[in-house]
Coordinates of N, CA and C in Angstrom, one line a residue:
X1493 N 95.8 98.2 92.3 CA 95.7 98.2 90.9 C 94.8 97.1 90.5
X1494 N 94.1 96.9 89.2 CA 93.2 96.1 88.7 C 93.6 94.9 88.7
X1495 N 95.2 94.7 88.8 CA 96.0 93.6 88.7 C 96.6 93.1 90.0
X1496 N 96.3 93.4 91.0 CA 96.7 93.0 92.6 C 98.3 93.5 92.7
X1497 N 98.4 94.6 92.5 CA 99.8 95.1 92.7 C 100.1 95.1 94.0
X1498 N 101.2 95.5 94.4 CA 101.3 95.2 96.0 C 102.0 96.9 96.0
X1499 N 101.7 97.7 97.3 CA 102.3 99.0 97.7 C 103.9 98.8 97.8
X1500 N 104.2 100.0 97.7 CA 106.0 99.6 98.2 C 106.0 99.9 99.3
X1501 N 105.9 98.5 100.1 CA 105.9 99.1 101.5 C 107.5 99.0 102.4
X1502 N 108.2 98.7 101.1 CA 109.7 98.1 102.1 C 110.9 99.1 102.2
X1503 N 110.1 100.2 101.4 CA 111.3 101.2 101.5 C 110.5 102.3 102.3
X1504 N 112.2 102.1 103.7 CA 111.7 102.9 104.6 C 112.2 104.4 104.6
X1505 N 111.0 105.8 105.1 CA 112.0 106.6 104.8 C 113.3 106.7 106.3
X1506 N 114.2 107.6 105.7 CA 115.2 107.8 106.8 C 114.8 109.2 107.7
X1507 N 114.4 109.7 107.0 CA 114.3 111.6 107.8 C 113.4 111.1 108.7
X1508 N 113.5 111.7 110.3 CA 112.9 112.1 111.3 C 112.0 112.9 111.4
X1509 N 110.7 112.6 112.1 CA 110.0 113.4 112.0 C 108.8 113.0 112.2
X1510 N 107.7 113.6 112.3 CA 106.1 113.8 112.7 C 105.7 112.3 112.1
X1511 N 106.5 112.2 111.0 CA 105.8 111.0 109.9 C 105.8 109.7 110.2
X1512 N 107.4 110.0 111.0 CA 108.0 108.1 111.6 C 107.3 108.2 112.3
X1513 N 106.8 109.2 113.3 CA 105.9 108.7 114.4 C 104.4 107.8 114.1
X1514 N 104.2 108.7 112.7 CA 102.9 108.2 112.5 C 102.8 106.8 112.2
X1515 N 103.9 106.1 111.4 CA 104.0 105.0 111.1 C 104.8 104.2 111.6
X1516 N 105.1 104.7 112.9 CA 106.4 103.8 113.5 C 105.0 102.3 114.1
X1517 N 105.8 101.2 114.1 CA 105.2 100.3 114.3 C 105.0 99.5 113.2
X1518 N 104.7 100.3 112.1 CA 103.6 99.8 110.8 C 104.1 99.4 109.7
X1519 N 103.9 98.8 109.1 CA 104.8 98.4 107.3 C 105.0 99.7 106.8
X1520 N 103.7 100.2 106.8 CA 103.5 101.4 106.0 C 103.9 102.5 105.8
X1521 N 104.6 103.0 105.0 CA 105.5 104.0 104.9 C 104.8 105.5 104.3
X1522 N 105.5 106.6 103.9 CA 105.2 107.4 103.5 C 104.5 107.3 102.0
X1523 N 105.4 106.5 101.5 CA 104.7 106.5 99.8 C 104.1 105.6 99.2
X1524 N 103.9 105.0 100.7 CA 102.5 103.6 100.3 C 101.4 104.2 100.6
X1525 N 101.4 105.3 102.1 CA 100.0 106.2 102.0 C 99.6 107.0 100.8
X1526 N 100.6 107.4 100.6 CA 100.2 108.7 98.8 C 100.0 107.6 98.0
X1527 N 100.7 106.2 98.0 CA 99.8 105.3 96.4 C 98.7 104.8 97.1
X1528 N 97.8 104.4 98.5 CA 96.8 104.3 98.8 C 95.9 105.1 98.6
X1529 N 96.0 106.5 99.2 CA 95.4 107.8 98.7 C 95.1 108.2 97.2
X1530 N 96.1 107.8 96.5 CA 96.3 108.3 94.9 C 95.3 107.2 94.3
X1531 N 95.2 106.1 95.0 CA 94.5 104.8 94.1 C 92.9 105.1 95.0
X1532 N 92.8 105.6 96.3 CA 91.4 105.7 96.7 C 90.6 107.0 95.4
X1533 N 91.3 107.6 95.2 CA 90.8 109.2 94.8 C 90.8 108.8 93.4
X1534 N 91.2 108.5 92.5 CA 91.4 107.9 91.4 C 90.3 106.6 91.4
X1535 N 90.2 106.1 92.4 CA 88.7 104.9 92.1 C 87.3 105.5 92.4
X1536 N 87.3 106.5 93.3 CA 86.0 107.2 93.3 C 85.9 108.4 92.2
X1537 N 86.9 109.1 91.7 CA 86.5 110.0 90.1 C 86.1 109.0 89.2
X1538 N 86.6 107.7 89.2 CA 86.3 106.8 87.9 C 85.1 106.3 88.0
X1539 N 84.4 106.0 88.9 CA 82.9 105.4 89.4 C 82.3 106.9 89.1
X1540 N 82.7 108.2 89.7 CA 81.8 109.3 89.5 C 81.8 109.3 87.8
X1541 N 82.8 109.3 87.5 CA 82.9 109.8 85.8 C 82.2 108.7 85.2
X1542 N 82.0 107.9 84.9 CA 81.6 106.5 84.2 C 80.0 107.0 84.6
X1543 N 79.6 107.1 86.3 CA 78.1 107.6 86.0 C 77.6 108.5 85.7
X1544 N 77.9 109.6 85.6 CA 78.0 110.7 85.1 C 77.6 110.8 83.5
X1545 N 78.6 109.6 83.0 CA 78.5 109.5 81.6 C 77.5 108.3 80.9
X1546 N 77.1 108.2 81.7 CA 76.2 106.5 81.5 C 74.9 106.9 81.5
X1547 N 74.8 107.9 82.7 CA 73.0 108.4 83.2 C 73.4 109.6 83.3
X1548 N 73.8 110.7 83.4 CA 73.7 112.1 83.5 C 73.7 112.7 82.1
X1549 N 74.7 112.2 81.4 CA 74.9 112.6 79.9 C 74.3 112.0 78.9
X1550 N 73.7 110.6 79.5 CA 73.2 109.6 78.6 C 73.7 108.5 77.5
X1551 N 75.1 108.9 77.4 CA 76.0 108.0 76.8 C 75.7 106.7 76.3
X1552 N 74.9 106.4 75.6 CA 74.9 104.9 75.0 C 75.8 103.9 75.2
X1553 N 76.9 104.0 75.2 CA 77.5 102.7 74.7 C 78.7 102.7 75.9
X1554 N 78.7 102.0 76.8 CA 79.5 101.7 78.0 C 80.8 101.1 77.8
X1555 N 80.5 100.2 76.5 CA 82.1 99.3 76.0 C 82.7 99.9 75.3
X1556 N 82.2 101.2 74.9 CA 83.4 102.6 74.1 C 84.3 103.0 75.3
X1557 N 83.7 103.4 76.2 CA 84.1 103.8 77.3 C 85.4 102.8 78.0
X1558 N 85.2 101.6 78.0 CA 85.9 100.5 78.5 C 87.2 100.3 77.3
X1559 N 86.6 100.5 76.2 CA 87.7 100.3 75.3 C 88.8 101.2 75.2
X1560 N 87.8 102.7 75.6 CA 89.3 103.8 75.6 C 89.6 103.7 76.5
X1561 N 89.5 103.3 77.8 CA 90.1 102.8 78.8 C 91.5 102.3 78.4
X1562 N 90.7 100.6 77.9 CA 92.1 99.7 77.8 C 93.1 100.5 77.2
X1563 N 92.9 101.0 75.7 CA 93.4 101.7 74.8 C 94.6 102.8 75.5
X1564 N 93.6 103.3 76.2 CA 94.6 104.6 77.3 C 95.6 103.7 78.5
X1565 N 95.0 102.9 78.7 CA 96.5 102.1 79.4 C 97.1 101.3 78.8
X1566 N 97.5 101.1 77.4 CA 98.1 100.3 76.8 C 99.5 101.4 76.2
X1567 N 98.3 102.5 75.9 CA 99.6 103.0 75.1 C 100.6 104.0 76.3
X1568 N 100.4 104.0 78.2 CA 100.9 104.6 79.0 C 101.6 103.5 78.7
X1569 N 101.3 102.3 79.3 CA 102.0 101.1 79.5 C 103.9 101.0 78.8
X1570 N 102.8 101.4 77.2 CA 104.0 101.3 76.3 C 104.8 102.2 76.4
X1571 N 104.8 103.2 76.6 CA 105.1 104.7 76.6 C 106.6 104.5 77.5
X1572 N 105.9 103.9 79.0 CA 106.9 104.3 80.3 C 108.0 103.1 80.2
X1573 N 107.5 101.5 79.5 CA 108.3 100.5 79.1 C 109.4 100.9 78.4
X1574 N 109.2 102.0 77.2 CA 110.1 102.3 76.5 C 110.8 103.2 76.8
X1575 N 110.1 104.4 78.0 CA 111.4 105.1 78.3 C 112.2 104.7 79.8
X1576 N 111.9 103.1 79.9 CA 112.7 102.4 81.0 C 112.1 103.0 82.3
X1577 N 111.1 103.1 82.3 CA 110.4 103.5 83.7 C 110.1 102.8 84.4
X1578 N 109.5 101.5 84.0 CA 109.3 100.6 84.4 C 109.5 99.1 83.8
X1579 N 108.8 98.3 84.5 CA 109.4 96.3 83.7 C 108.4 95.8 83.4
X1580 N 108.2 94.9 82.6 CA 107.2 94.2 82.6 C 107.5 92.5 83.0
X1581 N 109.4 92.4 83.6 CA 109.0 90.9 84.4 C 109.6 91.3 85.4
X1582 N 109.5 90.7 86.4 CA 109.8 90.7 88.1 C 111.2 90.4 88.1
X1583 N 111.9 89.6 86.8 CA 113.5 89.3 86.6 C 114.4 90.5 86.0
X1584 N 113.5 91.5 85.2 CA 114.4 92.3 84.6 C 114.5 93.5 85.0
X1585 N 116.0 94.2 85.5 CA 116.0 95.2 85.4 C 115.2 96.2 84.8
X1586 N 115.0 97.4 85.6 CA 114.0 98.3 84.9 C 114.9 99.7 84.0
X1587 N 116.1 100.0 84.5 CA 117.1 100.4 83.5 C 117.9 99.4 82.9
X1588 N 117.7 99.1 81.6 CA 117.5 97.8 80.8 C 118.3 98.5 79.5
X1589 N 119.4 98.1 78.4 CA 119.4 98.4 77.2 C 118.3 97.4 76.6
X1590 N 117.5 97.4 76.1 CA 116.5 96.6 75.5 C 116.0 97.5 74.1
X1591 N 117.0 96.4 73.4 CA 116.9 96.3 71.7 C 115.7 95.4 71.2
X1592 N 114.7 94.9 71.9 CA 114.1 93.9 71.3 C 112.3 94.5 71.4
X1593 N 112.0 94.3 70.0 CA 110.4 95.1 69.7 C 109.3 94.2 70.8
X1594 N 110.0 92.9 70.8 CA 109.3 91.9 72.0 C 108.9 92.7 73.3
X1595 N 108.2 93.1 73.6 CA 108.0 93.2 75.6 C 107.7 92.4 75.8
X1596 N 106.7 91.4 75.9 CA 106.4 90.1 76.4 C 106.3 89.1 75.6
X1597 N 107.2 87.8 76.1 CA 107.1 86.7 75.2 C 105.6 86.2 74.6
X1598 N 105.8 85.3 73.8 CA 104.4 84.9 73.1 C 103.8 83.8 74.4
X1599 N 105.1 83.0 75.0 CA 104.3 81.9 75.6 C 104.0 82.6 76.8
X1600 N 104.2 84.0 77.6 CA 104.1 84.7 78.6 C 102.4 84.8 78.3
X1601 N 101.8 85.6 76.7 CA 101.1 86.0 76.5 C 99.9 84.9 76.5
X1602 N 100.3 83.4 76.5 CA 99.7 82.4 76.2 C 98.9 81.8 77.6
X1603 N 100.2 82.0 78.1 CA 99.9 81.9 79.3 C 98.8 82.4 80.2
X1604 N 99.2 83.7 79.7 CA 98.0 84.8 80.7 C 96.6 85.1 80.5
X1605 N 96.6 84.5 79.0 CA 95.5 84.0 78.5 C 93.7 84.4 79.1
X1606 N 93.9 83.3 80.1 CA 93.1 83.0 80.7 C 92.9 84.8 82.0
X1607 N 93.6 84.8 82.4 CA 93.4 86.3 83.1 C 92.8 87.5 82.3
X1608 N 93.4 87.5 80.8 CA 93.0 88.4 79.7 C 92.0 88.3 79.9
X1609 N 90.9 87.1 80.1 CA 89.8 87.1 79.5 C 88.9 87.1 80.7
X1610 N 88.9 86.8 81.8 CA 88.5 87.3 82.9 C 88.5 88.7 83.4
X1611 N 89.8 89.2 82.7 CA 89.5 90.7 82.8 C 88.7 91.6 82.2
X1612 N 88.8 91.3 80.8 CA 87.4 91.7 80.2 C 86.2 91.4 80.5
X1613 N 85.6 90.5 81.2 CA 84.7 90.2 81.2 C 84.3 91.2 82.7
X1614 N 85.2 90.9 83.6 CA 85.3 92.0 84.6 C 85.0 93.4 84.4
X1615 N 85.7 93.8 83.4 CA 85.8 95.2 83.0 C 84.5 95.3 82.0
X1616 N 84.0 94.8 81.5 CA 82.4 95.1 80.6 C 81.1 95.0 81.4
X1617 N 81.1 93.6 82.3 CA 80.6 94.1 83.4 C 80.5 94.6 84.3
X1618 N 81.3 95.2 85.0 CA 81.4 96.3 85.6 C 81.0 97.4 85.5
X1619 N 81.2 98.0 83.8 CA 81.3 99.6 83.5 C 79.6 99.3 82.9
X1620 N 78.5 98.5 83.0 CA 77.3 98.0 82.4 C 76.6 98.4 84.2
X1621 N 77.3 97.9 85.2 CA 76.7 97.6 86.4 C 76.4 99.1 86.9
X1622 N 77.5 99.9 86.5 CA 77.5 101.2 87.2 C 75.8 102.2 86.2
X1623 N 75.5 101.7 85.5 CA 74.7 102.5 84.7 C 72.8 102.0 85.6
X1624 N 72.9 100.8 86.0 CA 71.5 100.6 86.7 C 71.3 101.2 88.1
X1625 N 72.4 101.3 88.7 CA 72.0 102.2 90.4 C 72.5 103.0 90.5
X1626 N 72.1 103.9 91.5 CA 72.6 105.0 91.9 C 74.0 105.1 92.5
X1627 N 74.9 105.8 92.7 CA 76.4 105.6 93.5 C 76.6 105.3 94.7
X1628 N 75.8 105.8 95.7 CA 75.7 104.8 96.9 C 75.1 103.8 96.8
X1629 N 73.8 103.3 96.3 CA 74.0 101.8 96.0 C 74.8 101.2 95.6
X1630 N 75.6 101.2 94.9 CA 76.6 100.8 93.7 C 77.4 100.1 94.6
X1631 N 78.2 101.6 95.4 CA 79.3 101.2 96.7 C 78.9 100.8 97.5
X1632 N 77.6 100.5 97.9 CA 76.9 99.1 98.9 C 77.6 98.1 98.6
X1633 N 76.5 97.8 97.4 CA 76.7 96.4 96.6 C 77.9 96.0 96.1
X1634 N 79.2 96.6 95.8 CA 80.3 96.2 95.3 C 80.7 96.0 96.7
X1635 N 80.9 96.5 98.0 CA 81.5 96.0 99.1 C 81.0 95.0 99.9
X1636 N 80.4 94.3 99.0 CA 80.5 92.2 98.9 C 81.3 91.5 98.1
X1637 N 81.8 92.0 97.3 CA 82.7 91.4 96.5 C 83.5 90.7 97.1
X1638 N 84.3 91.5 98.3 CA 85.4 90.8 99.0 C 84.4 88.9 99.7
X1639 N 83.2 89.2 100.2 CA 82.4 87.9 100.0 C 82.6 86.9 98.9
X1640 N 82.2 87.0 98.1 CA 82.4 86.8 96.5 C 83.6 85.9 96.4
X1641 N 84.3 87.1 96.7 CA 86.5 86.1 97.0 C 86.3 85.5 97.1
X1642 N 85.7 85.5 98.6 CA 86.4 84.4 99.4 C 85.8 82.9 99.3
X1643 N 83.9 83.1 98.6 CA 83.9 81.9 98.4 C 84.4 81.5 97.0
X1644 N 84.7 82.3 96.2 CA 85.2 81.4 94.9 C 86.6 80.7 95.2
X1645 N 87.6 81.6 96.2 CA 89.0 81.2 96.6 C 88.8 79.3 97.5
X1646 N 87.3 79.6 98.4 CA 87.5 78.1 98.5 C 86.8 77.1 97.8
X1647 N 86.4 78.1 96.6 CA 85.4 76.7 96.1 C 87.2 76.0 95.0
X1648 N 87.6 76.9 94.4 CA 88.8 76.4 93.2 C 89.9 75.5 94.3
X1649 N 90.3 76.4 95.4 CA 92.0 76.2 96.3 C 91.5 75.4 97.6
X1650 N 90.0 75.5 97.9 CA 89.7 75.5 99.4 C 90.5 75.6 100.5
X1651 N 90.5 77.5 100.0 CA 91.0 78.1 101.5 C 90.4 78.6 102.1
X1652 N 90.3 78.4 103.8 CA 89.7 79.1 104.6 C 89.9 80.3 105.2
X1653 N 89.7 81.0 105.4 CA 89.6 82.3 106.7 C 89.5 82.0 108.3
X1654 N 90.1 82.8 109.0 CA 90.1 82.8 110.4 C 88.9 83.8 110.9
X1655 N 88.4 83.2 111.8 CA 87.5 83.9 112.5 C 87.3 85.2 112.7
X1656 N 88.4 85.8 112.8 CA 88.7 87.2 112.9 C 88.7 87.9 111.6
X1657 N 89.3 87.4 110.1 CA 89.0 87.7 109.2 C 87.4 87.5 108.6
X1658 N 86.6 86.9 109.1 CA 85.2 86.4 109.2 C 84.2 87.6 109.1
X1659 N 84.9 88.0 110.7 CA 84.4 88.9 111.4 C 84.8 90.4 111.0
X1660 N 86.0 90.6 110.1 CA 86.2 91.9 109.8 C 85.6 92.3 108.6
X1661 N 85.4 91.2 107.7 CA 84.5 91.5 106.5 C 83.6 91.6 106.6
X1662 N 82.4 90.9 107.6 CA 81.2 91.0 108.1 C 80.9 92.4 108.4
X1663 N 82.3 92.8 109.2 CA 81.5 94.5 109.3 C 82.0 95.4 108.7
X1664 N 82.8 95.3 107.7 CA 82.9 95.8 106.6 C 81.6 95.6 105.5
X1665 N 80.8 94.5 104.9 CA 79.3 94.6 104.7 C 78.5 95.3 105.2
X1666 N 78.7 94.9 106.4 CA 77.3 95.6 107.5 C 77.9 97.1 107.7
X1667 N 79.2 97.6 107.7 CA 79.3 99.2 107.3 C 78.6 100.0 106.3
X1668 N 79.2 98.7 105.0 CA 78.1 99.1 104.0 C 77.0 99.5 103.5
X1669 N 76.3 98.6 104.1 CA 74.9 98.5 104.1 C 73.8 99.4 105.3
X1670 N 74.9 99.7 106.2 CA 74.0 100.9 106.8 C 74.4 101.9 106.4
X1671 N 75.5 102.7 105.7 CA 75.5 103.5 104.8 C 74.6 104.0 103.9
X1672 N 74.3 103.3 103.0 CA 73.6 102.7 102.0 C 71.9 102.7 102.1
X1673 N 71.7 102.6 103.5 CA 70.4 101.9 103.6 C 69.3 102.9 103.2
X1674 N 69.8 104.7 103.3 CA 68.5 105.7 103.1 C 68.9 105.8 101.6
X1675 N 69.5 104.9 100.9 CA 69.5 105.0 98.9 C 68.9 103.6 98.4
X1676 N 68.2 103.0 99.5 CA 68.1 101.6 98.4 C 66.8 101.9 98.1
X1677 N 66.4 101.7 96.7 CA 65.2 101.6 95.7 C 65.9 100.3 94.9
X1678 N 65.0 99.2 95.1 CA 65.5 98.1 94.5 C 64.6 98.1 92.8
X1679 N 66.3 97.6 92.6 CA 66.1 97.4 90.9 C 66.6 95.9 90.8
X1680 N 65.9 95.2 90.5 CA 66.3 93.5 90.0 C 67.2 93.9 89.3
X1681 N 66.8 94.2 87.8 CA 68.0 94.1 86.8 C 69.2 94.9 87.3
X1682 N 69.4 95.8 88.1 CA 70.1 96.9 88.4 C 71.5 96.1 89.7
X1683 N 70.1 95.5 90.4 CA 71.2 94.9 91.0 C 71.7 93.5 90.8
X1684 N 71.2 92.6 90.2 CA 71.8 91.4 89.7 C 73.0 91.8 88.7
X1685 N 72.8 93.0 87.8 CA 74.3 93.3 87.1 C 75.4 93.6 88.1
X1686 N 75.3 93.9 89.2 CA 76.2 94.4 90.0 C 76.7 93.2 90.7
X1687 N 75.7 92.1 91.3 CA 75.8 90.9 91.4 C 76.5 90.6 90.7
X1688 N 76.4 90.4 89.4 CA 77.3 89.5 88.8 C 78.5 90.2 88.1
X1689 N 78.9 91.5 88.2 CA 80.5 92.1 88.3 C 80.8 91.8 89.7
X1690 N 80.5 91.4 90.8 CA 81.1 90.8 92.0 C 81.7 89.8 91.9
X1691 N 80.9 88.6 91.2 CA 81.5 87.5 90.8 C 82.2 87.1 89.6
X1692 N 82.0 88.0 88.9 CA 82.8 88.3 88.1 C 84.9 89.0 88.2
X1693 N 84.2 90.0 89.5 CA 85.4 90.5 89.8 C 86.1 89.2 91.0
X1694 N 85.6 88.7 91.7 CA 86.3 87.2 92.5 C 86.4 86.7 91.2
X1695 N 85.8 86.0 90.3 CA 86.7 84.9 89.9 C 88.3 86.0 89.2
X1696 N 87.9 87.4 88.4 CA 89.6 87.8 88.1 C 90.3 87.9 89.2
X1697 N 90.2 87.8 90.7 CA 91.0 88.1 91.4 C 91.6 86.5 91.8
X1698 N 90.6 85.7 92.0 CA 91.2 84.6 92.2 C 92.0 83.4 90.7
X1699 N 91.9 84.3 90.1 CA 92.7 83.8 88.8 C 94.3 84.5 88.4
X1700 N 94.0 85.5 89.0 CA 95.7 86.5 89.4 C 96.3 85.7 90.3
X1701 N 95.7 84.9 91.3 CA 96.9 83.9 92.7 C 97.0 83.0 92.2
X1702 N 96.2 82.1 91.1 CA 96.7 80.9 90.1 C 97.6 81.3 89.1
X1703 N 97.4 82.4 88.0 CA 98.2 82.6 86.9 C 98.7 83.8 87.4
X1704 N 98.7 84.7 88.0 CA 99.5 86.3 87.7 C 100.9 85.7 88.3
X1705 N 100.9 84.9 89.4 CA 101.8 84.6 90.6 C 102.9 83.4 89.5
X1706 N 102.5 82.5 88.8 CA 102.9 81.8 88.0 C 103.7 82.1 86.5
X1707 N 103.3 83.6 86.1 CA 103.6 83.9 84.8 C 105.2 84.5 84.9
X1708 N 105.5 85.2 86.1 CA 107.1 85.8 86.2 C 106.7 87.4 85.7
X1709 N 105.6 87.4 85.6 CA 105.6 89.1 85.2 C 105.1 90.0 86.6
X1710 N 105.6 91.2 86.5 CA 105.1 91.9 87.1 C 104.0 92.7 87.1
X1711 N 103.2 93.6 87.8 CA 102.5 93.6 88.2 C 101.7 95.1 86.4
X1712 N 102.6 95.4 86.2 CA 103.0 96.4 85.0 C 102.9 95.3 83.8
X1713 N 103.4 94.0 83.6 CA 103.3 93.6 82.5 C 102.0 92.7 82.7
X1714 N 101.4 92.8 84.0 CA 100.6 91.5 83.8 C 99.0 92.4 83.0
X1715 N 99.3 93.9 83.6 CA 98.5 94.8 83.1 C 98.6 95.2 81.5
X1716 N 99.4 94.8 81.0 CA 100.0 95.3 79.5 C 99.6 93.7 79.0
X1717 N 99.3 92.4 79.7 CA 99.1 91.2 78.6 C 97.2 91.3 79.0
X1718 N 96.7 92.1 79.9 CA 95.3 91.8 80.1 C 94.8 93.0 78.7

């Protein structure tokens, strides 16, 4: 999720079969693959759809687009809160009598502030970046981001990586990039916007391990205060 949600990986199933085998060994359960799968397939229609609509259709305005976004996850958000589907703090039961028009406190909301606004900024440039390259460039250049992280994570916390994580991201880039390599037609402007939703997207990610981790909300409400 946009908000660093974490899979459910702790509920194991019990039925025997083809499936324990597959994942015997592994955290990963049956219904962490289907929300991996459901969140992979769901991020490539949204990159296809957004370009589609930006340069195939010609769509002017990118932050309409962004806005019905928010707008469309605000009012699921509210929707599934109120028919107790889900929580919006990590303390409260999710089958809840909850009488109070409140979902999240004011000082929750004060709090998060600062993430709110990182995410926007994330999310305008982002849905701006997808409009200057083509889709395989796009998915080049966004698979540096995880770069990006890691140096904003040690410029704020100065944390380091182990050599082996060094080395997996490195060829995770270099996967990228030779992918990629029979679509590059370089666009300055095209690719500095993308550039800068990279670092744009590290600083909201490294601002969710300072405040998302600190606010007591979960991973549903931290998405309903952004």
């Amino acid at each position: 999720s946009s908000s660093g949600s974490i899979l459910p990986t702790t509920v194991r199933d019990t039925a025997p079969g083809l499936d324990d085998k597959i994942f015997k060994g592994s955290v990963m359960t049956k219904r962490g693959a289907y929300a991996a799968i459901s969140y992979m397939t769901c991020a490539v229609l949204l990159v296809l759809f957004n370009k589609a609509a930006l340069s195939s259709y010609k769509f002017p305005s990118a932050n309409v687009i962004t806005l019905c976004q928010m707008i469309c996850s605000c009012c699921f958000l509210y929707a599934l809160r109120r028919m107790k589907l889900i929580a919006f703090d990590v303390t409260e039961p999710v089958l809840t009598s909850d009488s109070s028009t409140e979902l999240v406190p004011m000082r929750k909301l004060i709090h998060t502030s600062p993430l709110a606004l990182t995410y926007l900024l994330y999310m305008l440039v982002t849905m701006e970046s997808v409009r200057g390259v083509n889709v395989p460039m796009y998915t080049t250049l966004r698979r540096t981001t995880v770069v990006f992280t890691m140096i904003v994570e040690y410029i704020l916390v100065g944390q380091r990586h182990t050599p082996p994580i060094l080395g997996s991201v490195g060829l995770i880039v270099l996967g990228a990039f030779v992918a990629g390599a029979r679509d590059l037609s370089f666009d300055f402007r095209g690719y500095a916007v993308v550039f800068l939703a990279n670092i744009t997207t590290a600083i909201y990610l490294a601002t969710i391990a300072r405040v998302g981790k600190s606010s007591g909300l979960s991973s549903f409400g931290l998405m309903w205060c952004n």
